[in-house]
Short mmCIF file of C-alpha atoms and ligand atoms in Angstrom, two decimals:
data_model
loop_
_atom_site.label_atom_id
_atom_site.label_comp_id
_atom_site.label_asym_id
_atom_site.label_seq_id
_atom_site.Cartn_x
_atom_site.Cartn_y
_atom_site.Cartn_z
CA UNK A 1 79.45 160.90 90.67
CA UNK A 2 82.93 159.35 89.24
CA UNK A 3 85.45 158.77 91.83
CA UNK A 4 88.51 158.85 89.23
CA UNK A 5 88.74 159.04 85.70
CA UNK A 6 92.14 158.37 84.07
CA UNK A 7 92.32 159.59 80.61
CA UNK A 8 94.30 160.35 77.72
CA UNK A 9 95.91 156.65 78.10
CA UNK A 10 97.48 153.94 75.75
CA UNK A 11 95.19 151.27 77.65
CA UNK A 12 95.84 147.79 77.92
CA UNK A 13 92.59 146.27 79.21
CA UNK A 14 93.55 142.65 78.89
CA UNK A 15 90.10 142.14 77.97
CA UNK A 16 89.58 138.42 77.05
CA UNK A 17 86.85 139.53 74.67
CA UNK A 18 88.89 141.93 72.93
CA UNK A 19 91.70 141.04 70.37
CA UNK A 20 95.49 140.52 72.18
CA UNK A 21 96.32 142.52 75.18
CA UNK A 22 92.69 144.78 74.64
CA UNK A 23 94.46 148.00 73.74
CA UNK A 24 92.22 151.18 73.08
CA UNK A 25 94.24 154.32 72.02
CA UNK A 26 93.99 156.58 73.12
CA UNK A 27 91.53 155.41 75.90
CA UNK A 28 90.02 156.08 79.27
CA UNK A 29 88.97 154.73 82.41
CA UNK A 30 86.37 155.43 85.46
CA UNK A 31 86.34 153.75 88.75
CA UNK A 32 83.98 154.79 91.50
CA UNK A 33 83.83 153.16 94.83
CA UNK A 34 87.03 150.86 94.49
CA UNK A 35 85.64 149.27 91.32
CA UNK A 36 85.54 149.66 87.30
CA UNK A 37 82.50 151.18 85.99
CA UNK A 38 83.56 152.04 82.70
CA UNK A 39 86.20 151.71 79.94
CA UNK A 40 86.50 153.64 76.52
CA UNK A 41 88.37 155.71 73.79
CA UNK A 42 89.10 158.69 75.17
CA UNK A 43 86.59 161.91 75.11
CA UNK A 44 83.44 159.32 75.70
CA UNK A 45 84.42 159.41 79.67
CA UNK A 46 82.38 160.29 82.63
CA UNK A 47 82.61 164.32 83.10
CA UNK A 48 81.38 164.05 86.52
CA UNK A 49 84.81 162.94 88.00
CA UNK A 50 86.04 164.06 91.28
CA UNK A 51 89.73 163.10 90.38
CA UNK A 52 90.74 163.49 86.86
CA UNK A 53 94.39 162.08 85.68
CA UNK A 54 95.67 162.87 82.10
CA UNK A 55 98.00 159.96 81.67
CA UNK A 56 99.58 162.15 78.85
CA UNK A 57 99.25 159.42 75.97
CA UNK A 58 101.49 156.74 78.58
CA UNK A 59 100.54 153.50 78.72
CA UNK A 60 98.35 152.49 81.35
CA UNK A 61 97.67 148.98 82.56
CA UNK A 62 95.66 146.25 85.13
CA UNK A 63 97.84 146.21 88.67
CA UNK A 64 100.59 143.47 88.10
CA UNK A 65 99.11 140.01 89.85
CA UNK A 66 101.78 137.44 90.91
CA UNK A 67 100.88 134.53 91.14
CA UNK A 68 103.76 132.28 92.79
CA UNK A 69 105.89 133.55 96.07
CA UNK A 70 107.30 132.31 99.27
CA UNK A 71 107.11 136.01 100.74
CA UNK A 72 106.67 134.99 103.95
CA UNK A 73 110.16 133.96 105.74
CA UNK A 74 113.11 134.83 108.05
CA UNK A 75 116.83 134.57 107.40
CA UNK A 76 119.37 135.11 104.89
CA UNK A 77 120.97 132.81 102.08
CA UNK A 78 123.12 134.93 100.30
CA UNK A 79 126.42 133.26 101.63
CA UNK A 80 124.74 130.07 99.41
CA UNK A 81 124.41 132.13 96.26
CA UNK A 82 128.23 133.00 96.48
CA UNK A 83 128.58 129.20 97.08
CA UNK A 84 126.82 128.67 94.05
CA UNK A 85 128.55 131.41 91.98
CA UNK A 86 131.87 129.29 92.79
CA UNK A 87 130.64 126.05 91.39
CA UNK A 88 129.92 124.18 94.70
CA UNK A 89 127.31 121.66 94.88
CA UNK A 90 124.08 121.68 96.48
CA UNK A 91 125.65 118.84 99.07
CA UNK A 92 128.37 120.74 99.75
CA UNK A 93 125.93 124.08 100.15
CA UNK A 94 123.90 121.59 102.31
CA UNK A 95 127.10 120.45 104.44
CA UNK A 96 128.34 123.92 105.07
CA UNK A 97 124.40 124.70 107.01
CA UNK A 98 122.33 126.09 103.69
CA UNK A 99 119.49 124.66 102.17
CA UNK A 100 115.95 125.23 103.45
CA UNK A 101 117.81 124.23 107.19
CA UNK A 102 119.30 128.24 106.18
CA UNK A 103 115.32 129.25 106.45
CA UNK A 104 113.33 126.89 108.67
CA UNK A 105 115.38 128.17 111.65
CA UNK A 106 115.35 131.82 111.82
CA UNK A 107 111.65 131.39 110.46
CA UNK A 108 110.45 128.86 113.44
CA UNK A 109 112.44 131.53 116.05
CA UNK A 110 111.11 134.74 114.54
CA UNK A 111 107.91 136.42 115.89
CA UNK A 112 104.81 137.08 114.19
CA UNK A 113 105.51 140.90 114.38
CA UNK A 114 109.01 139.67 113.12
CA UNK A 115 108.09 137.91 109.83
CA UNK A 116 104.56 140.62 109.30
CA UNK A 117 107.44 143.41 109.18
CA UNK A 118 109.70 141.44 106.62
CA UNK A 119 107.25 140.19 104.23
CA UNK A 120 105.32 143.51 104.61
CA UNK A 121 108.51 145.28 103.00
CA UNK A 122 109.05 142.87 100.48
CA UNK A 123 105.16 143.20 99.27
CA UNK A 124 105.95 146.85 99.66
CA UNK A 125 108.79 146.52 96.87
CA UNK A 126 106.55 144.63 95.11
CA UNK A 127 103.62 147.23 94.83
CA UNK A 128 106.59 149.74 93.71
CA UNK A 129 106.73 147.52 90.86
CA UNK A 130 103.41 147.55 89.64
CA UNK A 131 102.11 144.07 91.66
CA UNK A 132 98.97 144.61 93.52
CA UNK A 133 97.59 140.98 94.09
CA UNK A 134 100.01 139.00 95.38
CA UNK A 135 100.15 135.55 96.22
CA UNK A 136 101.70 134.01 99.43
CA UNK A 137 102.66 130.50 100.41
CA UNK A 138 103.78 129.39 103.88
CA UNK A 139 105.66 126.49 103.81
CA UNK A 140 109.41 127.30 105.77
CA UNK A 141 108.04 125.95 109.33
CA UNK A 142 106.95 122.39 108.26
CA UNK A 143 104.78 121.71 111.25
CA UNK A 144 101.30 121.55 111.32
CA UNK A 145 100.85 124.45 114.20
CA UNK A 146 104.21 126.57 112.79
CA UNK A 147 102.18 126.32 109.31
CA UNK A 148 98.79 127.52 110.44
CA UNK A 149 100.95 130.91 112.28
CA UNK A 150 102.53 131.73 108.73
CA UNK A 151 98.93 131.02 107.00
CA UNK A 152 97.51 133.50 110.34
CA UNK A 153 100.90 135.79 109.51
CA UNK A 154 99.47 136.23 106.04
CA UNK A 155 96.67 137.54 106.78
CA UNK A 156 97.97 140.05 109.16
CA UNK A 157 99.38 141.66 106.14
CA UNK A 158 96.27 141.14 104.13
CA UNK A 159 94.49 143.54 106.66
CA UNK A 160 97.61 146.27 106.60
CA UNK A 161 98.60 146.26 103.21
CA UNK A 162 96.86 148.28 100.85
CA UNK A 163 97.17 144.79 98.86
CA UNK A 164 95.31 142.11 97.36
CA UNK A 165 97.05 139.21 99.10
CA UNK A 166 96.08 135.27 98.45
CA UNK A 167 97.23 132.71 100.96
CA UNK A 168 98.40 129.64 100.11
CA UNK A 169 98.98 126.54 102.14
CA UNK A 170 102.26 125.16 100.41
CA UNK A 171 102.66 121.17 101.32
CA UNK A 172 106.41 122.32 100.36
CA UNK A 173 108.76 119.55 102.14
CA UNK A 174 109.26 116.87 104.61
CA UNK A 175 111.22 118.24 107.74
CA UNK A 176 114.74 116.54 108.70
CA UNK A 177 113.00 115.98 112.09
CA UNK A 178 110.39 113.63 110.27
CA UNK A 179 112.68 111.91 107.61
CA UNK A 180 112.29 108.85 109.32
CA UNK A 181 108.00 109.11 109.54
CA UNK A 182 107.28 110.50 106.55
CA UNK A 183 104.22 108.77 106.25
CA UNK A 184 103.02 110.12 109.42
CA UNK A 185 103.91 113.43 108.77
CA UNK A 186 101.64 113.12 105.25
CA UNK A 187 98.71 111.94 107.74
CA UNK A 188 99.23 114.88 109.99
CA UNK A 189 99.16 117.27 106.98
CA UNK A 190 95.79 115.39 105.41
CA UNK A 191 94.39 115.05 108.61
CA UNK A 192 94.96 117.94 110.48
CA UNK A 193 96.67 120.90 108.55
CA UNK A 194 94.63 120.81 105.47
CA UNK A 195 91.16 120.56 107.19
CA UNK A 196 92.01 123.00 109.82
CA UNK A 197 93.56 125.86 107.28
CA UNK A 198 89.99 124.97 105.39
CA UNK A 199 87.89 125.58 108.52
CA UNK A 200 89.42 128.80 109.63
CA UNK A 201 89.54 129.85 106.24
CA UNK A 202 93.12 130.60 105.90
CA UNK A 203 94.26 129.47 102.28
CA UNK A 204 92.01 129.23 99.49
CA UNK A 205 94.45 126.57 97.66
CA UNK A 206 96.79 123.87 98.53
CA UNK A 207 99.98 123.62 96.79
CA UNK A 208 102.05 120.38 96.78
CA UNK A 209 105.70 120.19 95.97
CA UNK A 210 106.10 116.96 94.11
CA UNK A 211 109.52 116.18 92.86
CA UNK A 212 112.38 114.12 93.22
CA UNK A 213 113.60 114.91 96.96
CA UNK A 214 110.68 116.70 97.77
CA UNK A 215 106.95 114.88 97.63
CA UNK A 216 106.16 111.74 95.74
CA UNK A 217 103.55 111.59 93.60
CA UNK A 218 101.66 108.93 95.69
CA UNK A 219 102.24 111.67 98.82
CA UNK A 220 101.18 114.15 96.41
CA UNK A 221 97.94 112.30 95.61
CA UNK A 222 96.87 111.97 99.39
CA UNK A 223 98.08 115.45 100.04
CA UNK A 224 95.71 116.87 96.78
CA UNK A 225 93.15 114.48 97.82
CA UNK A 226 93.01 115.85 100.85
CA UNK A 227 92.33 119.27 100.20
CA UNK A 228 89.81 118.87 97.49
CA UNK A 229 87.86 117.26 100.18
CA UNK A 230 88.32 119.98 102.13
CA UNK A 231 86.84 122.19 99.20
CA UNK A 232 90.42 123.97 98.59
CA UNK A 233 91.77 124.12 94.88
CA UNK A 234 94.85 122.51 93.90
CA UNK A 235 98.23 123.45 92.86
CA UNK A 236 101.49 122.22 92.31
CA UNK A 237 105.40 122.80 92.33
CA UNK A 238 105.89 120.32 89.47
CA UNK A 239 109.17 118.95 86.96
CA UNK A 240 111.06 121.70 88.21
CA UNK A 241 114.07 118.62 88.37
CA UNK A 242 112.33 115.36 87.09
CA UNK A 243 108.91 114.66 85.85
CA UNK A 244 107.01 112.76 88.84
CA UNK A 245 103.68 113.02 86.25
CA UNK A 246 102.08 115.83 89.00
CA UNK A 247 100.35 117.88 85.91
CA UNK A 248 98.24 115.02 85.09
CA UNK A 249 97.68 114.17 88.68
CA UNK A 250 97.06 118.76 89.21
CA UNK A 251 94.74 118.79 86.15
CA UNK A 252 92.61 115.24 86.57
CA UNK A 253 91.92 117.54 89.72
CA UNK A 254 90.73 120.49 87.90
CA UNK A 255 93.76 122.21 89.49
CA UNK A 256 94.44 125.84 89.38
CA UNK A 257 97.83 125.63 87.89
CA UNK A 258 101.19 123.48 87.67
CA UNK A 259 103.93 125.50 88.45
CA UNK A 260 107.88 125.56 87.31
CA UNK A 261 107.17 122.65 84.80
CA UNK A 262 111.50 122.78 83.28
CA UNK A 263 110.19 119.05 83.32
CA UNK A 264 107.23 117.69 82.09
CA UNK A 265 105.96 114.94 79.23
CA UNK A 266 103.65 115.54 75.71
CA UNK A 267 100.78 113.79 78.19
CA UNK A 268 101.16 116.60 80.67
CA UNK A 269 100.88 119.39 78.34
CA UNK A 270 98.01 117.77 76.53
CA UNK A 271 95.84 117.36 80.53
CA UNK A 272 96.81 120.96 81.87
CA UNK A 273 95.27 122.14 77.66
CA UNK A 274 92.22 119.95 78.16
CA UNK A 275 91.54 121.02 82.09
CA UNK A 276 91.89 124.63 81.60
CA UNK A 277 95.22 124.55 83.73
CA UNK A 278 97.47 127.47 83.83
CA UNK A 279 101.71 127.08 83.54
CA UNK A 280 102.80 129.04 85.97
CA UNK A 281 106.56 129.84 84.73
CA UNK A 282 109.51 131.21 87.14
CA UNK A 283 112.51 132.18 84.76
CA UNK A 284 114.27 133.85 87.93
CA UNK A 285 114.66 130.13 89.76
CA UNK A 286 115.34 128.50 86.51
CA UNK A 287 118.10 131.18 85.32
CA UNK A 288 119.51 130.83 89.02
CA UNK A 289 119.62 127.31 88.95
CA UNK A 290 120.54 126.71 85.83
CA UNK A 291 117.98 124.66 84.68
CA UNK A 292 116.80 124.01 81.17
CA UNK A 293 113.92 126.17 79.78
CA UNK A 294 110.36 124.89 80.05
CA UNK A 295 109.02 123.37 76.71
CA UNK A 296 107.12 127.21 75.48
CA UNK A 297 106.42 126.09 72.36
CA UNK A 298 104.58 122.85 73.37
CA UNK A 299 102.65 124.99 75.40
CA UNK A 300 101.73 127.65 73.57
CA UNK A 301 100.74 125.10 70.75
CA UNK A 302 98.78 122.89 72.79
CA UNK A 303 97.33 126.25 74.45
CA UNK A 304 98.10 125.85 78.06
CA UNK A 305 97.74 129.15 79.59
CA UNK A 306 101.06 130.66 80.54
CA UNK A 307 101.66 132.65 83.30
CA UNK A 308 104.68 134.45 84.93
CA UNK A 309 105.85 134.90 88.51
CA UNK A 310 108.70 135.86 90.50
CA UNK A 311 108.96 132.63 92.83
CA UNK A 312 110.16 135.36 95.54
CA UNK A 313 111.86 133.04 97.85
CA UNK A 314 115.59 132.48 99.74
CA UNK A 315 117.00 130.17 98.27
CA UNK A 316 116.63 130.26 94.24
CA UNK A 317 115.15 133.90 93.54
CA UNK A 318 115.39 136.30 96.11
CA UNK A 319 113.39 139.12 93.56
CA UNK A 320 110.65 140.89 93.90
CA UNK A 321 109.96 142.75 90.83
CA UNK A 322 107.67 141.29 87.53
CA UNK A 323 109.31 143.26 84.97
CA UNK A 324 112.86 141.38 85.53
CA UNK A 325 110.80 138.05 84.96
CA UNK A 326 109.11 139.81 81.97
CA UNK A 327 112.35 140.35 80.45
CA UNK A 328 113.86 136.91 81.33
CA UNK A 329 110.03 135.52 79.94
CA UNK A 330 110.68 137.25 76.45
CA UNK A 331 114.67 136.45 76.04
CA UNK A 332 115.44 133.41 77.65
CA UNK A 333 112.13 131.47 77.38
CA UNK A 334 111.67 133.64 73.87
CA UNK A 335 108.16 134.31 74.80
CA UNK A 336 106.43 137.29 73.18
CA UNK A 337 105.67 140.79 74.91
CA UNK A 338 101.82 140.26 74.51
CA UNK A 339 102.80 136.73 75.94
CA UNK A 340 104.72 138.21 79.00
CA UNK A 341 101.91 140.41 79.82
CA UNK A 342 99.17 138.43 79.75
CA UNK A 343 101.35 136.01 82.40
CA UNK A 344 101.90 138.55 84.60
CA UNK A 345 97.86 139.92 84.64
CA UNK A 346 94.64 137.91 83.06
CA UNK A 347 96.53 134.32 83.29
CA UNK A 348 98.51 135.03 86.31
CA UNK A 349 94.65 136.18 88.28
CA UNK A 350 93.31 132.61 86.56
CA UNK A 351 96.27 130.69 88.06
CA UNK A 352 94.42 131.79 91.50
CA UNK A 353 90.98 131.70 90.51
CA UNK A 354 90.62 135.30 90.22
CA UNK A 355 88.70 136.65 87.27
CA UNK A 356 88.75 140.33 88.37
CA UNK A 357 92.33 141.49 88.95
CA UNK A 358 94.43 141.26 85.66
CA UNK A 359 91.97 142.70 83.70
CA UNK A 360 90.43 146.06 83.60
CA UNK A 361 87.06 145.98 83.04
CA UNK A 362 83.48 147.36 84.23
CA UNK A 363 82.68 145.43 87.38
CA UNK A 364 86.42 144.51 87.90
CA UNK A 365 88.66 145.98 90.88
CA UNK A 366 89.88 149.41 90.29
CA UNK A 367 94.00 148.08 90.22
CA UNK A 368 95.40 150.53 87.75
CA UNK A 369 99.87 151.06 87.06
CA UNK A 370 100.41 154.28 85.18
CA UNK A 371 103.83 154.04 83.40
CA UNK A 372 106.29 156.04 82.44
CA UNK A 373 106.57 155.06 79.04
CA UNK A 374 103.96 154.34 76.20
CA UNK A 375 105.03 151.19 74.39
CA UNK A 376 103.87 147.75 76.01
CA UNK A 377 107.71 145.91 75.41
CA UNK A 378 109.33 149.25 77.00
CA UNK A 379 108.75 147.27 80.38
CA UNK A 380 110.33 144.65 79.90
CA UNK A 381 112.96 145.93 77.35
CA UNK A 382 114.30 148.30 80.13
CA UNK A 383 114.21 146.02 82.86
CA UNK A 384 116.68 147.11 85.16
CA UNK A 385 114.92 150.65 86.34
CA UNK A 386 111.32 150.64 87.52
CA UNK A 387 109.05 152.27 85.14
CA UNK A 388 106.45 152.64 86.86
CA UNK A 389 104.67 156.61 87.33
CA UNK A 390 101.71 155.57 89.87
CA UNK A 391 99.90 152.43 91.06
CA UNK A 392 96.05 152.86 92.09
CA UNK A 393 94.41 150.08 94.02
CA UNK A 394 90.84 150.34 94.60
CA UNK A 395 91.09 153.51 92.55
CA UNK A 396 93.50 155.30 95.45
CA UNK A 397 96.84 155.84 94.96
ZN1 LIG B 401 107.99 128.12 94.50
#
C-alpha cells in the first residue's frame, strides 16, 4: 500500500540522469514509508494510495536544501546595517561595539534552551520557504567547549524539527581573547575540537574560514589537515575578500565545496572542476557587502558545480528564504533559472555529501514543495511573496 501519491504535477525531479532540471509533464509521484518509491507521467501511478493530492497541473519540486548558514546564534546587528546604509566603515562599525564582538557575547551568555528556540524559528521560516535540509555551522563562541555546546545545540533541533539538519563545525575566526596566541588557539582546535566533534559525532564536515583577517592559509592547512584525519570532509569560506589560494588547498583535499569564492584565480577554478568540488555561492552577503560578483562564467565553463545558499547569518545576510537568493542568483550573478535550481537542490545536497535530498527519485527521501504556480522561473521571478502551497518531508506534511 502507497502512503501518498501526488499527481497531476509539472515535476521537476532534478534527476541527474534525465536532461536539465528532469521535468515530466504532467507527472506523478509515490512515497511510502518516508521514502520515494516511484516517479512517472501521470495516470501510470500507484492506485493503492492512502493519500492522494492532485497538484492541479502546479509545479511540484525536491524540498529546497541549503547548503551554507550560521543559524545558530544570539543577538542583534541591525544597528550595524543602518551603519552600513550611511557609508561608515567596518572600523568605525567595529569601534562603535559591532562586528562578530555584536554576536559572540549574547551567544556565549545565552542558554541552550535560549539559542534551540531562536534557531528553531529561523529553520521554521525556512521550511515555510520550501528548505527542508538545512545546513548549520557553529562558529560565534570561538572556544573549544562553547563550540562543542552549539555543535550539541544543533542537534537538539535536529531531534525537534521535522527537518533534515547537517552540522557543521565552522573553524570561523580567531577570538580577540587569543589574538596574541593564535598559534595555540589553532593547536587547541586541531587537537582537541576537531577530534572531539569527530568522536561524539557532532559535525560531519569541518569548515575553515581562510581569508585575509580571518585564517591563513598555512592555519587553514593544519586546521583541514586536522579534520581529514579525523575522517570529517572539508569545506571552506574562501576569496570572499582576497584570494589566500584555499580552493586548491579545499579540492587537493577532495573537499566538499569552497564557498563565497567573489575571489579566486583560473588555477582555483580549474582544481574545484577536476576534484568534483561544488561553488557554493551567497549573492545575499555579496549584494550586502558590496562585493564584486563571483567569476559565473569561469565556472560554469570550466564546470564547477554551482550551488546557492542563503549564508543566514548576523552580520552580512540576516535571510532566510532561497527564493530571494534565486532571484539575486539569476539577475545579479546572471545565472540561469535551470542554473538557480539546481544550486538550491541536486548541487546544493552534493555540497554536503548528500545524494538523496535535492532530487526526487525512487529510493530518495520523500521531501516534496508543492507550489503555487506552474512555471519553474515563477519562483524566483516573484521573489518577494512566498509561493509556496505545501511542503512534505518524509511524505507528511
Ligand atoms: Zn558563511
Amino acid at each position: 500500500m502507497t502512503d501518498l501519491v501526488i499527481r497531476n504535477a509539472r515535476l521537476m525531479t532534478c534527476d541527474p540522469s534525465l536532461f536539465g532540471l528532469g521535468v515530466i509533464d504532467p507527472g506523478a509521484i509515490a512515497i511510502t514509508g518516508g521514502v520515494v518509491v516511484w516517479v512517472g507521467s501521470d495516470g501510470e501511478h500507484p492506485r493503492d494510495a492512502k493519500r492522494e493530492v492532485d497538484a492541479g497541473g502546479r509545479l511540484v519540486t525536491p524540498g529546497l536544501v541549503d547548503c551554507h548558514t550560521h543559524a545558530i546564534f544570539a543577538g542583534d546587528r541591525a544597528h550595524e546595517f543602518a551603519m552600513r546604509a550611511e557609508g561608515r566603515s567596518y572600523l568605525e562599525i567595529a569601534a562603535a561595539g559591532g562586528g562578530i564582538a555584536a554576536t559572540l557575547g549574547p551567544t556565549r551568555a545565552a542558554s541552550d534552551a535560549q539559542l534551540i528556540a531562536m534557531m528553531s524559528e529561523r529553520l521554521a521560516t525556512a521550511r515555510a520557504g520550501g528548505t527542508t535540509t538545512i545546513e548549520v555551522k557553529s562558529g560565534y563562541d570561538l572556544t573549544v567547549a562553547g563550540e562543542l555546546r552549539l555543535l550539541r545545540c544543533i542537534a537538539q533541533a535536529d531531534r525537534t524539527l521535522r527537518m533534515r539538519v547537517v552540522p557543521t563545525l565552522l573553524a570561523h575566526l580567531v577570538p580577540p581573547e587569543r589574538a596574541g596566541d593564535r598559534e595555540a588557539f589553532v593547536r587547541d582546535l586541531c587537537e582537541q575540537l576537531i577530534p572531539q566533534a569527530a568522536r561524539d559525532k557532532l559535525a560531519a564536515s569541518v569548515d575553515v574560514y581562510c581569508d585575509e583577517g580571518a585564517f591563513t592559509l598555512e592555519e587553514s592547512r593544519a586546521i583541514l589537515g586536522a579534520a581529514h584525519r579525523a575522517g570529517l570532509r572539508v569545506r571552506g569560506h574562501v576569496g570572499q575578500f582576497k584570494d589566500l589560494g584555499a580552493a586548491e588547498l579545499i579540492a587537493d583535499l577532495g573537499g566538499l565545496s569552497a564557498d563565497h569564492v567573489e575571489q579566486i584565480s583560473d588555477q582555483g577554478i580549474a582544481a574545484l572542476a577536476r576534484a568534483g568540488t561544488v561553488a557554493i555561492l551567497l549573492p545575499g552577503a555579496c549584494v550586502q557587502l558590496r562585493l564584486p560578483v563571483p567569476p559565473i562564467a569561469k565556472l560554469r565553463d570550466a564546470g564547477v558545480p554551482m550551488a546557492i545558499a542563503s549564508d543566514l547569518n548576523p552580520g552580512s545576510s540576516h535571510c532566510e528564504t532561497l527564493a530571494i537568493q534565486m532571484w539575486l542568483a539569476t539577475t545579479h550573478y546572471a545565472m540561469t533559472v535551470d542554473e538557480a535550481w539546481l544550486g538550491v537542490t541536486r548541487h546544493a545536497a552534493k555540497a554536503l555529501g548528500l545524494s538523496g535530498p535535492g532530487t526526487l527519485v525512487p529510493g530518495g527521501p520523500g521531501d516534496v514543495i508543492v507550489w503555487r504556480c506552474e512555471e519553474p522561473a515563477q519562483v524566483p521571478y516573484r521573489y518577494g511573496a512566498s509561493q509556496v502551497e505545501a511542503v512534505f518531508v518524509a511524505g507528511e506534511p
